[in-house]
mmCIF file of C-alpha atoms in Angstrom:
data_model
loop_
_atom_site.group_PDB
_atom_site.id
_atom_site.type_symbol
_atom_site.label_atom_id
_atom_site.label_comp_id
_atom_site.label_asym_id
_atom_site.label_seq_id
_atom_site.Cartn_x
_atom_site.Cartn_y
_atom_site.Cartn_z
ATOM 1 C CA MET A 1 48.146 72.111 -29.345
ATOM 2 C CA ASN A 2 44.377 72.699 -29.317
ATOM 3 C CA THR A 3 41.662 70.661 -27.582
ATOM 4 C CA THR A 4 37.996 70.532 -28.504
ATOM 5 C CA VAL A 5 35.128 68.189 -27.619
ATOM 6 C CA GLU A 6 33.166 65.698 -29.701
ATOM 7 C CA PRO A 7 34.218 66.205 -33.327
ATOM 8 C CA ARG A 8 32.427 63.850 -35.731
ATOM 9 C CA LEU A 9 34.781 61.370 -37.343
ATOM 10 C CA ALA A 10 32.608 61.709 -40.455
ATOM 11 C CA ASP A 11 34.124 65.171 -40.840
ATOM 12 C CA CYS A 12 37.657 63.777 -40.617
ATOM 13 C CA THR A 13 37.621 60.719 -42.880
ATOM 14 C CA THR A 14 37.458 60.337 -46.660
ATOM 15 C CA LEU A 15 34.532 57.926 -46.307
ATOM 16 C CA ARG A 16 32.663 60.709 -44.442
ATOM 17 C CA LEU A 17 31.483 58.119 -41.931
ATOM 18 C CA GLY A 18 31.866 57.709 -38.172
ATOM 19 C CA GLY A 19 30.409 59.086 -34.939
ATOM 20 C CA PRO A 20 31.940 61.549 -32.462
ATOM 21 C CA ALA A 21 35.136 61.277 -30.471
ATOM 22 C CA ARG A 22 34.963 62.172 -26.784
ATOM 23 C CA ARG A 23 37.928 64.500 -27.046
ATOM 24 C CA PHE A 24 39.971 65.973 -29.863
ATOM 25 C CA VAL A 25 43.563 67.262 -29.787
ATOM 26 C CA HIS A 26 45.195 69.009 -32.771
ATOM 27 C CA THR A 27 48.978 68.814 -32.879
ATOM 28 C CA ASP A 28 51.199 70.844 -35.239
ATOM 29 C CA THR A 29 54.661 69.539 -34.186
ATOM 30 C CA ALA A 30 56.285 66.258 -33.261
ATOM 31 C CA ALA A 31 56.769 67.588 -29.716
ATOM 32 C CA ASP A 32 53.071 68.393 -29.397
ATOM 33 C CA LEU A 33 52.184 64.957 -30.748
ATOM 34 C CA VAL A 34 54.380 63.178 -28.203
ATOM 35 C CA ALA A 35 53.029 65.340 -25.387
ATOM 36 C CA ALA A 36 49.385 64.658 -26.373
ATOM 37 C CA VAL A 37 49.865 60.908 -26.578
ATOM 38 C CA ARG A 38 51.905 60.790 -23.376
ATOM 39 C CA ALA A 39 49.253 62.774 -21.479
ATOM 40 C CA ALA A 40 46.483 60.497 -22.715
ATOM 41 C CA ASP A 41 48.475 57.393 -21.811
ATOM 42 C CA GLU A 42 49.194 58.711 -18.301
ATOM 43 C CA ALA A 43 45.473 59.364 -17.846
ATOM 44 C CA GLY A 44 44.586 55.888 -19.083
ATOM 45 C CA GLU A 45 42.694 57.422 -22.008
ATOM 46 C CA PRO A 46 42.216 55.446 -25.263
ATOM 47 C CA VAL A 47 43.940 57.191 -28.218
ATOM 48 C CA LEU A 48 43.061 57.240 -31.917
ATOM 49 C CA LEU A 49 45.724 58.802 -34.160
ATOM 50 C CA LEU A 50 44.400 60.638 -37.214
ATOM 51 C CA GLY A 51 46.307 61.840 -40.215
ATOM 52 C CA GLY A 52 44.394 62.214 -43.488
ATOM 53 C CA GLY A 53 41.609 59.839 -42.427
ATOM 54 C CA SER A 54 41.851 57.952 -45.714
ATOM 55 C CA ASN A 55 42.280 54.478 -44.271
ATOM 56 C CA LEU A 56 39.761 54.471 -41.420
ATOM 57 C CA VAL A 57 36.333 52.929 -41.040
ATOM 58 C CA VAL A 58 34.897 54.279 -37.768
ATOM 59 C CA ALA A 59 31.795 52.946 -36.023
ATOM 60 C CA ASP A 60 28.588 54.986 -36.032
ATOM 61 C CA GLU A 61 28.922 55.154 -32.255
ATOM 62 C CA GLY A 62 32.238 56.962 -32.699
ATOM 63 C CA PHE A 63 35.343 56.674 -30.510
ATOM 64 C CA ASP A 64 35.166 56.838 -26.704
ATOM 65 C CA GLY A 65 38.581 58.400 -26.175
ATOM 66 C CA THR A 66 40.992 61.063 -27.412
ATOM 67 C CA LEU A 67 41.325 61.650 -31.128
ATOM 68 C CA VAL A 68 44.805 63.067 -31.848
ATOM 69 C CA ARG A 69 45.100 64.874 -35.176
ATOM 70 C CA ILE A 70 48.617 64.746 -36.607
ATOM 71 C CA ALA A 71 49.140 67.982 -38.549
ATOM 72 C CA SER A 72 52.934 68.437 -38.550
ATOM 73 C CA THR A 73 54.326 69.504 -41.941
ATOM 74 C CA GLY A 74 57.576 70.131 -43.750
ATOM 75 C CA TRP A 75 60.501 68.199 -45.199
ATOM 76 C CA ALA A 76 64.217 68.658 -45.766
ATOM 77 C CA ARG A 77 66.819 67.013 -47.989
ATOM 78 C CA ASP A 78 70.290 65.809 -47.028
ATOM 79 C CA GLY A 79 71.988 64.475 -50.125
ATOM 80 C CA ASP A 80 69.985 61.507 -51.426
ATOM 81 C CA VAL A 81 67.718 61.334 -48.356
ATOM 82 C CA VAL A 82 64.695 63.414 -47.457
ATOM 83 C CA GLU A 83 63.022 63.543 -44.034
ATOM 84 C CA VAL A 84 59.362 64.523 -43.907
ATOM 85 C CA ALA A 85 57.006 65.213 -40.997
ATOM 86 C CA ALA A 86 54.372 62.596 -40.320
ATOM 87 C CA GLY A 87 51.431 64.967 -40.755
ATOM 88 C CA HIS A 88 52.493 66.229 -44.180
ATOM 89 C CA GLU A 89 49.914 65.371 -46.846
ATOM 90 C CA TRP A 90 51.309 62.474 -48.841
ATOM 91 C CA ASP A 91 50.381 63.573 -52.358
ATOM 92 C CA ALA A 92 51.462 67.151 -51.674
ATOM 93 C CA PHE A 93 54.852 65.753 -50.618
ATOM 94 C CA VAL A 94 55.144 63.627 -53.772
ATOM 95 C CA ALA A 95 54.228 66.662 -55.897
ATOM 96 C CA GLU A 96 56.848 68.775 -54.130
ATOM 97 C CA LEU A 97 59.497 66.150 -54.790
ATOM 98 C CA VAL A 98 58.598 66.031 -58.487
ATOM 99 C CA ASP A 99 58.625 69.835 -58.705
ATOM 100 C CA ALA A 100 62.118 69.766 -57.151
ATOM 101 C CA GLY A 101 63.315 67.244 -59.740
ATOM 102 C CA LEU A 102 63.550 64.436 -57.199
ATOM 103 C CA GLY A 103 62.467 60.958 -58.180
ATOM 104 C CA GLY A 104 61.552 57.675 -56.553
ATOM 105 C CA LEU A 105 57.990 58.195 -55.206
ATOM 106 C CA GLU A 106 56.121 59.541 -58.270
ATOM 107 C CA CYS A 107 54.360 56.239 -58.960
ATOM 108 C CA LEU A 108 52.657 56.659 -55.567
ATOM 109 C CA SER A 109 51.030 59.930 -56.688
ATOM 110 C CA GLY A 110 47.422 60.627 -55.890
ATOM 111 C CA ILE A 111 47.231 58.435 -52.804
ATOM 112 C CA PRO A 112 45.294 60.256 -50.051
ATOM 113 C CA GLY A 113 46.402 60.470 -46.446
ATOM 114 C CA SER A 114 49.451 61.597 -44.542
ATOM 115 C CA VAL A 115 53.102 60.593 -44.784
ATOM 116 C CA GLY A 116 53.222 59.034 -41.311
ATOM 117 C CA ALA A 117 50.575 56.469 -42.252
ATOM 118 C CA THR A 118 52.381 55.164 -45.336
ATOM 119 C CA PRO A 119 54.974 52.890 -43.668
ATOM 120 C CA ILE A 120 52.373 51.347 -41.368
ATOM 121 C CA GLN A 121 50.704 49.368 -44.123
ATOM 122 C CA ASN A 122 53.512 49.690 -46.655
ATOM 123 C CA VAL A 123 51.397 51.741 -49.046
ATOM 124 C CA GLY A 124 51.811 50.766 -52.674
ATOM 125 C CA ALA A 125 50.452 51.240 -56.189
ATOM 126 C CA TYR A 126 51.458 50.752 -59.812
ATOM 127 C CA GLY A 127 54.343 48.448 -59.018
ATOM 128 C CA CYS A 128 55.910 50.554 -56.267
ATOM 129 C CA GLU A 129 55.771 50.385 -52.480
ATOM 130 C CA VAL A 130 56.878 52.716 -49.715
ATOM 131 C CA ALA A 131 59.325 49.990 -48.616
ATOM 132 C CA ASP A 132 61.233 50.428 -51.909
ATOM 133 C CA SER A 133 62.507 53.876 -50.883
ATOM 134 C CA LEU A 134 62.095 54.082 -47.106
ATOM 135 C CA VAL A 135 65.297 54.503 -45.074
ATOM 136 C CA SER A 136 63.925 54.809 -41.515
ATOM 137 C CA VAL A 137 61.147 56.169 -39.322
ATOM 138 C CA GLN A 138 61.401 58.227 -36.183
ATOM 139 C CA LEU A 139 58.719 57.204 -33.707
ATOM 140 C CA TYR A 140 57.589 57.623 -30.157
ATOM 141 C CA ASP A 141 57.578 54.285 -28.386
ATOM 142 C CA ARG A 142 54.606 54.518 -26.045
ATOM 143 C CA LYS A 143 55.603 51.497 -23.948
ATOM 144 C CA ALA A 144 59.177 52.630 -23.417
ATOM 145 C CA GLY A 145 58.232 56.312 -23.293
ATOM 146 C CA GLU A 146 61.075 57.285 -25.620
ATOM 147 C CA ILE A 147 61.739 58.569 -29.110
ATOM 148 C CA ARG A 148 63.795 56.280 -31.334
ATOM 149 C CA THR A 149 64.789 55.786 -34.982
ATOM 150 C CA VAL A 150 63.898 52.461 -36.584
ATOM 151 C CA PRO A 151 65.678 51.508 -39.826
ATOM 152 C CA ALA A 152 63.664 50.018 -42.694
ATOM 153 C CA GLY A 153 65.157 46.554 -42.172
ATOM 154 C CA GLU A 154 63.517 46.299 -38.751
ATOM 155 C CA LEU A 155 59.992 47.270 -39.910
ATOM 156 C CA GLY A 156 59.055 43.825 -41.229
ATOM 157 C CA PHE A 157 57.649 45.074 -44.526
ATOM 158 C CA GLY A 158 55.324 42.796 -46.482
ATOM 159 C CA TYR A 159 52.373 43.184 -48.812
ATOM 160 C CA ARG A 160 50.376 46.062 -47.271
ATOM 161 C CA THR A 161 51.813 45.437 -43.836
ATOM 162 C CA SER A 162 54.656 46.130 -41.427
ATOM 163 C CA VAL A 163 55.400 45.546 -37.763
ATOM 164 C CA LEU A 164 53.656 48.870 -37.101
ATOM 165 C CA LYS A 165 50.311 47.624 -38.410
ATOM 166 C CA GLY A 166 47.841 46.250 -35.903
ATOM 167 C CA THR A 167 49.498 47.969 -32.975
ATOM 168 C CA ASP A 168 49.507 51.532 -31.721
ATOM 169 C CA ARG A 169 52.675 51.197 -29.665
ATOM 170 C CA GLY A 170 54.789 53.212 -32.126
ATOM 171 C CA VAL A 171 53.636 56.730 -33.073
ATOM 172 C CA VAL A 172 55.339 57.808 -36.298
ATOM 173 C CA LEU A 173 56.860 61.303 -36.008
ATOM 174 C CA SER A 174 58.796 61.533 -39.250
ATOM 175 C CA VAL A 175 59.881 59.350 -42.185
ATOM 176 C CA ARG A 176 63.120 59.293 -44.195
ATOM 177 C CA PHE A 177 63.153 58.273 -47.903
ATOM 178 C CA ARG A 178 65.987 57.767 -50.361
ATOM 179 C CA ILE A 179 65.394 59.758 -53.565
ATOM 180 C CA ASP A 180 66.939 60.044 -57.017
ATOM 181 C CA ARG A 181 68.341 63.472 -57.892
ATOM 182 C CA SER A 182 68.467 62.742 -61.639
ATOM 183 C CA GLY A 183 64.893 63.855 -62.345
ATOM 184 C CA GLN A 184 64.052 60.335 -63.544
ATOM 185 C CA SER A 185 61.365 58.090 -62.130
ATOM 186 C CA ALA A 186 61.780 54.802 -60.416
ATOM 187 C CA PRO A 187 61.768 51.903 -62.943
ATOM 188 C CA VAL A 188 58.234 51.461 -64.340
ATOM 189 C CA ARG A 189 57.195 48.000 -63.152
ATOM 190 C CA TYR A 190 53.425 48.042 -63.792
ATOM 191 C CA ALA A 191 52.306 46.968 -67.270
ATOM 192 C CA GLU A 192 49.266 49.279 -67.403
ATOM 193 C CA LEU A 193 51.440 52.280 -66.476
ATOM 194 C CA ALA A 194 54.088 51.322 -69.000
ATOM 195 C CA ARG A 195 51.432 51.162 -71.744
ATOM 196 C CA THR A 196 50.079 54.564 -70.739
ATOM 197 C CA LEU A 197 53.573 56.032 -70.880
ATOM 198 C CA GLY A 198 54.367 54.334 -74.155
ATOM 199 C CA THR A 199 57.446 52.624 -72.739
ATOM 200 C CA GLU A 200 58.652 49.198 -71.655
ATOM 201 C CA THR A 201 58.467 47.832 -68.135
ATOM 202 C CA GLY A 202 61.716 48.511 -66.332
ATOM 203 C CA ALA A 203 62.306 51.799 -68.119
ATOM 204 C CA LYS A 204 62.638 55.185 -66.450
ATOM 205 C CA VAL A 205 60.863 58.358 -67.557
ATOM 206 C CA PRO A 206 60.893 61.973 -66.317
ATOM 207 C CA THR A 207 59.266 62.166 -62.892
ATOM 208 C CA ALA A 208 56.605 64.684 -63.989
ATOM 209 C CA GLN A 209 55.563 62.461 -66.867
ATOM 210 C CA ALA A 210 55.201 59.433 -64.578
ATOM 211 C CA ARG A 211 53.236 61.457 -62.029
ATOM 212 C CA GLU A 212 50.727 62.751 -64.581
ATOM 213 C CA ALA A 213 50.233 59.264 -66.035
ATOM 214 C CA VAL A 214 49.584 57.779 -62.576
ATOM 215 C CA LEU A 215 47.154 60.571 -61.682
ATOM 216 C CA GLY A 216 45.289 59.994 -64.932
ATOM 217 C CA LEU A 217 44.931 56.294 -64.261
ATOM 218 C CA ARG A 218 43.791 56.917 -60.711
ATOM 219 C CA ARG A 219 41.217 59.490 -61.739
ATOM 220 C CA GLY A 220 39.786 57.033 -64.207
ATOM 221 C CA LYS A 221 39.224 54.649 -61.317
ATOM 222 C CA GLY A 222 37.799 57.246 -58.902
ATOM 223 C CA MET A 223 40.934 57.062 -56.772
ATOM 224 C CA VAL A 224 41.798 60.791 -56.613
ATOM 225 C CA LEU A 225 39.786 62.723 -54.019
ATOM 226 C CA ASP A 226 37.058 64.969 -55.433
ATOM 227 C CA PRO A 227 34.328 66.253 -53.085
ATOM 228 C CA ALA A 228 31.854 66.383 -55.974
ATOM 229 C CA ASP A 229 32.420 62.753 -56.987
ATOM 230 C CA HIS A 230 30.904 60.168 -54.659
ATOM 231 C CA ASP A 231 33.136 57.492 -56.172
ATOM 232 C CA THR A 232 35.941 59.116 -54.223
ATOM 233 C CA TRP A 233 34.017 59.061 -50.939
ATOM 234 C CA SER A 234 35.852 55.889 -50.061
ATOM 235 C CA ALA A 235 38.857 54.419 -48.255
ATOM 236 C CA GLY A 236 40.474 53.524 -51.546
ATOM 237 C CA SER A 237 40.833 49.799 -52.154
ATOM 238 C CA PHE A 238 38.678 48.210 -49.492
ATOM 239 C CA PHE A 239 40.062 44.655 -49.809
ATOM 240 C CA THR A 240 43.682 43.565 -50.187
ATOM 241 C CA ASN A 241 44.586 41.235 -53.048
ATOM 242 C CA PRO A 242 44.495 37.744 -51.525
ATOM 243 C CA ILE A 243 47.718 35.752 -51.375
ATOM 244 C CA VAL A 244 47.247 31.970 -51.469
ATOM 245 C CA PRO A 245 50.039 29.662 -50.267
ATOM 246 C CA SER A 246 52.186 28.134 -53.007
ATOM 247 C CA GLY A 247 51.135 24.605 -52.071
ATOM 248 C CA GLU A 248 47.408 25.398 -52.362
ATOM 249 C CA ALA A 249 47.616 27.715 -55.375
ATOM 250 C CA PRO A 250 47.245 25.126 -58.174
ATOM 251 C CA GLU A 251 44.064 23.693 -56.691
ATOM 252 C CA ILE A 252 42.571 27.135 -55.952
ATOM 253 C CA VAL A 253 43.454 28.514 -59.388
ATOM 254 C CA ALA A 254 41.970 25.426 -61.055
ATOM 255 C CA ARG A 255 38.759 25.829 -59.067
ATOM 256 C CA ILE A 256 38.468 29.501 -59.977
ATOM 257 C CA THR A 257 39.256 28.788 -63.643
ATOM 258 C CA LYS A 258 36.521 26.153 -63.818
ATOM 259 C CA ALA A 259 34.017 28.569 -62.321
ATOM 260 C CA ALA A 260 34.859 31.814 -64.048
ATOM 261 C CA GLY A 261 37.881 31.507 -66.355
ATOM 262 C CA GLU A 262 41.599 31.776 -65.679
ATOM 263 C CA PRO A 263 42.287 34.477 -63.054
ATOM 264 C CA PRO A 264 45.143 36.992 -63.271
ATOM 265 C CA ARG A 265 47.827 36.080 -60.778
ATOM 266 C CA PHE A 266 51.197 37.399 -59.709
ATOM 267 C CA PRO A 267 54.170 35.971 -57.797
ATOM 268 C CA ALA A 268 54.270 36.895 -54.114
ATOM 269 C CA GLU A 269 56.768 36.190 -51.364
ATOM 270 C CA ALA A 270 54.372 33.890 -49.500
ATOM 271 C CA GLY A 271 52.688 32.303 -52.508
ATOM 272 C CA VAL A 272 50.532 33.572 -55.387
ATOM 273 C CA LYS A 273 48.694 36.882 -55.389
ATOM 274 C CA LEU A 274 45.246 37.039 -56.940
ATOM 275 C CA SER A 275 43.305 40.107 -58.050
ATOM 276 C CA ALA A 276 40.575 40.985 -55.561
ATOM 277 C CA ALA A 277 38.862 43.233 -58.119
ATOM 278 C CA TRP A 278 38.714 40.386 -60.668
ATOM 279 C CA LEU A 279 37.286 37.964 -58.089
ATOM 280 C CA ILE A 280 34.682 40.520 -56.964
ATOM 281 C CA GLU A 281 33.480 41.146 -60.507
ATOM 282 C CA ARG A 282 33.364 37.442 -61.405
ATOM 283 C CA ALA A 283 31.404 36.717 -58.210
ATOM 284 C CA GLY A 284 28.628 38.932 -59.545
ATOM 285 C CA PHE A 285 29.440 42.292 -57.956
ATOM 286 C CA GLY A 286 29.857 44.751 -60.808
ATOM 287 C CA LYS A 287 30.737 48.432 -60.765
ATOM 288 C CA GLY A 288 28.067 50.408 -58.946
ATOM 289 C CA TYR A 289 26.633 47.363 -57.167
ATOM 290 C CA PRO A 290 24.407 48.836 -54.476
ATOM 291 C CA GLY A 291 24.317 48.232 -50.747
ATOM 292 C CA PRO A 292 21.494 48.965 -48.293
ATOM 293 C CA GLY A 293 19.049 51.545 -49.648
ATOM 294 C CA GLY A 294 21.553 52.595 -52.302
ATOM 295 C CA ARG A 295 23.325 54.707 -49.656
ATOM 296 C CA VAL A 296 26.551 52.812 -50.326
ATOM 297 C CA SER A 297 27.799 50.992 -53.411
ATOM 298 C CA LEU A 298 30.828 49.683 -55.132
ATOM 299 C CA SER A 299 32.447 52.497 -57.095
ATOM 300 C CA THR A 300 31.006 52.991 -60.587
ATOM 301 C CA LYS A 301 34.610 53.145 -61.803
ATOM 302 C CA HIS A 302 36.373 50.385 -59.807
ATOM 303 C CA THR A 303 34.939 47.386 -58.005
ATOM 304 C CA LEU A 304 37.619 47.391 -55.289
ATOM 305 C CA ALA A 305 36.347 50.667 -53.719
ATOM 306 C CA LEU A 306 33.285 50.765 -51.461
ATOM 307 C CA THR A 307 31.744 54.223 -51.545
ATOM 308 C CA ASN A 308 29.397 56.466 -49.567
ATOM 309 C CA ARG A 309 26.719 57.767 -51.922
ATOM 310 C CA GLY A 310 25.510 60.288 -49.303
ATOM 311 C CA GLY A 311 23.487 59.747 -46.127
ATOM 312 C CA ALA A 312 25.183 56.416 -45.446
ATOM 313 C CA SER A 313 26.162 54.850 -42.129
ATOM 314 C CA THR A 314 29.105 52.720 -41.227
ATOM 315 C CA ALA A 315 26.681 49.874 -40.710
ATOM 316 C CA ASP A 316 25.551 50.258 -44.339
ATOM 317 C CA LEU A 317 29.144 50.099 -45.578
ATOM 318 C CA LEU A 318 29.986 47.024 -43.516
ATOM 319 C CA ALA A 319 26.815 45.274 -44.719
ATOM 320 C CA LEU A 320 27.915 45.722 -48.317
ATOM 321 C CA ALA A 321 31.510 44.713 -47.497
ATOM 322 C CA GLY A 322 30.253 41.545 -45.820
ATOM 323 C CA GLU A 323 28.008 40.696 -48.767
ATOM 324 C CA VAL A 324 30.936 41.060 -51.185
ATOM 325 C CA ARG A 325 33.361 39.130 -49.010
ATOM 326 C CA ASP A 326 30.923 36.260 -48.450
ATOM 327 C CA GLY A 327 29.908 36.167 -52.107
ATOM 328 C CA VAL A 328 33.509 35.832 -53.265
ATOM 329 C CA GLU A 329 34.176 33.106 -50.701
ATOM 330 C CA ALA A 330 31.038 31.180 -51.646
ATOM 331 C CA ARG A 331 31.914 31.216 -55.325
ATOM 332 C CA PHE A 332 35.664 30.736 -55.261
ATOM 333 C CA GLY A 333 36.633 29.580 -51.770
ATOM 334 C CA VAL A 334 38.890 32.587 -51.317
ATOM 335 C CA ARG A 335 38.316 34.955 -48.388
ATOM 336 C CA LEU A 336 38.964 38.652 -48.806
ATOM 337 C CA HIS A 337 40.267 40.791 -45.968
ATOM 338 C CA PRO A 338 39.735 44.529 -45.471
ATOM 339 C CA GLU A 339 42.608 46.917 -46.027
ATOM 340 C CA PRO A 340 41.392 49.912 -43.936
ATOM 341 C CA LEU A 341 41.665 50.041 -40.166
ATOM 342 C CA LEU A 342 38.301 49.292 -38.493
ATOM 343 C CA ILE A 343 37.687 51.368 -35.346
ATOM 344 C CA GLY A 344 34.962 50.250 -32.973
ATOM 345 C CA CYS A 345 33.481 47.939 -35.582
ATOM 346 C CA ALA A 346 34.232 44.634 -37.274
ATOM 347 C CA LEU A 347 33.629 42.804 -40.526
#
């Protein structure tokens, strides 16, 4: 466990934005992670947990507390279940599963960040979510001061959320997933992916084939990290797809249809899910739409990503995010909400 002073969050996040932290602790094991968080709590020190930094928007002023970097790695299989350390890079883990002929998570290929962050917001893409395969998480309960295992059924999974989101009480130490040892993918549920694979929705394909197709689709949208490509200097999808209550959906859809044509929509547990990207584009914010001084913009490949074009500030990014959010609401009466975690700032 190593301690340094005042690292810039801009050096630790995929947006490359954010001021300094007052203190930085690097942890390589679950025991070190628990010790670092416990010590900060006993000292009354604010704590910011950092994995891959792919889902954070940090204020230009930085973080006045201890930044704890979670860098634990490794995974092991026991039958149809694998347990992986929270700090393990997510896409590296997925690639290692595919290389080992283990299926179930390949449709979540190319997503940046660490394993421990994935259950917090129930990470998902191309018709799959972490909740589909997750068995349990081991976490450190900061309030109780103890380590415990929480089964998937107690994590309150929903669309891009869980009981772990919006609270830092539980520090994820490791995650257990159920996998398929047949070498076949999870059923392909996403129409665009099925077309790319040349198969029907609901079919299974070899895991490596599914992974490569997903990576190709993500690259085409600037959603695979590339230091040379500013379209990937982002936090991925900045806004969640809005879900409108079932009782209000007909009126809202009719209003949107009158203004801009019939919107794509999908069934959701709490109502009807709309496409945030479609709403953003139809509200007049096309690919590459610039923010203040051109230092930030919507991705030139995908309108749902807000990107740092170099030399940007967090204030620049939030100004663009606010313009997009307010523009969509003014045109369609639907309010978008940010997906990343905002630290020391607000939208």
